[in-house]
Every structure is written in C-alpha cells, then in structure tokens.
mmCIF file of C-alpha atoms in Angstrom:
data_model
loop_
_atom_site.group_PDB
_atom_site.id
_atom_site.type_symbol
_atom_site.label_atom_id
_atom_site.label_comp_id
_atom_site.label_asym_id
_atom_site.label_seq_id
_atom_site.Cartn_x
_atom_site.Cartn_y
_atom_site.Cartn_z
ATOM 1 C CA MET K 9 82.920 69.278 95.705
ATOM 2 C CA THR K 10 80.090 70.957 93.769
ATOM 3 C CA ASP K 11 77.642 69.209 91.176
ATOM 4 C CA SER K 12 77.796 72.175 88.613
ATOM 5 C CA LEU K 13 80.408 71.975 85.908
ATOM 6 C CA LEU K 14 82.995 74.882 85.332
ATOM 7 C CA ASN K 15 84.564 75.889 82.220
ATOM 8 C CA ILE K 16 88.245 75.297 82.732
ATOM 9 C CA VAL K 17 90.713 77.623 80.884
ATOM 10 C CA LEU K 18 94.494 76.811 80.468
ATOM 11 C CA ASP K 19 96.793 79.629 79.188
ATOM 12 C CA ALA K 20 99.212 77.344 77.535
ATOM 13 C CA HIS K 21 101.373 80.348 76.456
ATOM 14 C CA LEU K 22 101.891 81.383 80.329
ATOM 15 C CA CYS K 23 102.606 77.508 81.332
ATOM 16 C CA ASN K 24 106.023 77.025 82.385
ATOM 17 C CA GLY K 25 105.753 72.929 82.081
ATOM 18 C CA CYS K 26 106.041 72.411 85.716
ATOM 19 C CA GLY K 27 103.616 69.554 85.702
ATOM 20 C CA GLY K 28 102.004 70.182 89.181
ATOM 21 C CA CYS K 29 98.597 70.395 87.374
ATOM 22 C CA VAL K 30 99.040 67.035 85.888
ATOM 23 C CA GLU K 31 100.143 65.545 89.160
ATOM 24 C CA LEU K 32 97.060 66.922 91.042
ATOM 25 C CA CYS K 33 94.641 66.151 88.320
ATOM 26 C CA PRO K 34 95.589 63.759 85.774
ATOM 27 C CA GLU K 35 92.002 63.298 84.704
ATOM 28 C CA LEU K 36 91.976 66.973 83.611
ATOM 29 C CA PHE K 37 95.531 67.743 82.540
ATOM 30 C CA ARG K 38 98.350 66.025 80.523
ATOM 31 C CA MET K 39 101.678 67.109 79.385
ATOM 32 C CA ASP K 40 101.848 67.845 75.599
ATOM 33 C CA GLU K 41 103.874 65.740 73.468
ATOM 34 C CA ALA K 42 107.171 67.489 73.812
ATOM 35 C CA GLY K 43 106.587 67.494 77.814
ATOM 36 C CA ALA K 44 106.762 71.378 77.779
ATOM 37 C CA LYS K 45 103.342 72.618 78.312
ATOM 38 C CA ALA K 46 100.181 71.306 80.064
ATOM 39 C CA GLU K 47 97.164 70.422 78.044
ATOM 40 C CA LEU K 48 93.500 70.217 79.064
ATOM 41 C CA LEU K 49 91.669 66.737 78.540
ATOM 42 C CA ALA K 50 88.507 68.306 79.395
ATOM 43 C CA LEU K 51 87.080 71.710 79.006
ATOM 44 C CA ARG K 52 84.446 71.310 81.764
ATOM 45 C CA ALA K 53 84.460 69.705 85.226
ATOM 46 C CA PRO K 54 83.244 70.291 88.835
ATOM 47 C CA LEU K 55 85.376 72.146 91.039
ATOM 48 C CA SER K 56 87.044 69.212 93.054
ATOM 49 C CA PRO K 57 89.477 69.890 96.014
ATOM 50 C CA ALA K 58 92.554 68.728 93.578
ATOM 51 C CA LEU K 59 91.260 71.149 90.793
ATOM 52 C CA ALA K 60 91.162 74.021 93.349
ATOM 53 C CA GLU K 61 94.578 73.064 94.650
ATOM 54 C CA ALA K 62 96.036 73.149 91.002
ATOM 55 C CA ILE K 63 94.721 76.430 90.210
ATOM 56 C CA LYS K 64 95.987 77.895 93.709
ATOM 57 C CA MET K 65 99.448 76.250 93.085
ATOM 58 C CA CYS K 66 99.833 77.210 89.534
ATOM 59 C CA ALA K 67 103.115 79.265 89.619
ATOM 60 C CA ARG K 68 102.318 81.030 86.526
ATOM 61 C CA GLN K 69 98.628 81.476 87.492
ATOM 62 C CA CYS K 70 97.768 79.999 83.920
ATOM 63 C CA ILE K 71 94.747 78.009 85.150
ATOM 64 C CA SER K 72 91.505 79.420 85.924
ATOM 65 C CA THR K 73 87.706 78.632 85.757
ATOM 66 C CA GLU K 74 84.727 80.353 84.338
ATOM 67 C CA GLY K 75 81.277 80.106 86.000
ATOM 68 C CA GLY K 76 82.619 79.876 89.539
ATOM 69 C CA LYS K 77 85.269 80.726 91.718
ATOM 70 C CA PRO K 78 87.785 78.013 93.040
#
C-alpha cells in the first residue's frame, strides 16, 4: 500500500449494482438507498490491495483512480 492518496472515481451511471466493490472495500463504497448502485464514501484514499482488486474486478469498469495507477 502506498501512503499517497488517490482520487477515486465511480461512474454510477455505468454501475450495474453487483456490490463487489462494497464487499471488497466497505470503507470506501456502499450501495445507494435503493440498493441499485454503488456510492463512494470517500473521494480520496491510498491504493490498498482491496481497492486495486475492486477496480480490477468491476464488471462495468466504472471504478478508477486519478493520480496513480492501480
């Protein structure tokens, strides 16, 4: 894990609501009130192994970071 913080970007329009990101990173993601789309809990975070896995496993590729590569 790196100490530098990255901007986390979530394109909720592309999200299919699978919930994988919430399972992998509950400190960064949650499901919206309808349970249909993911929402960000934090706009910046270090690139943890769990966040890298959430980005990699996102079926719709709607999670990304700015300021570094996962």
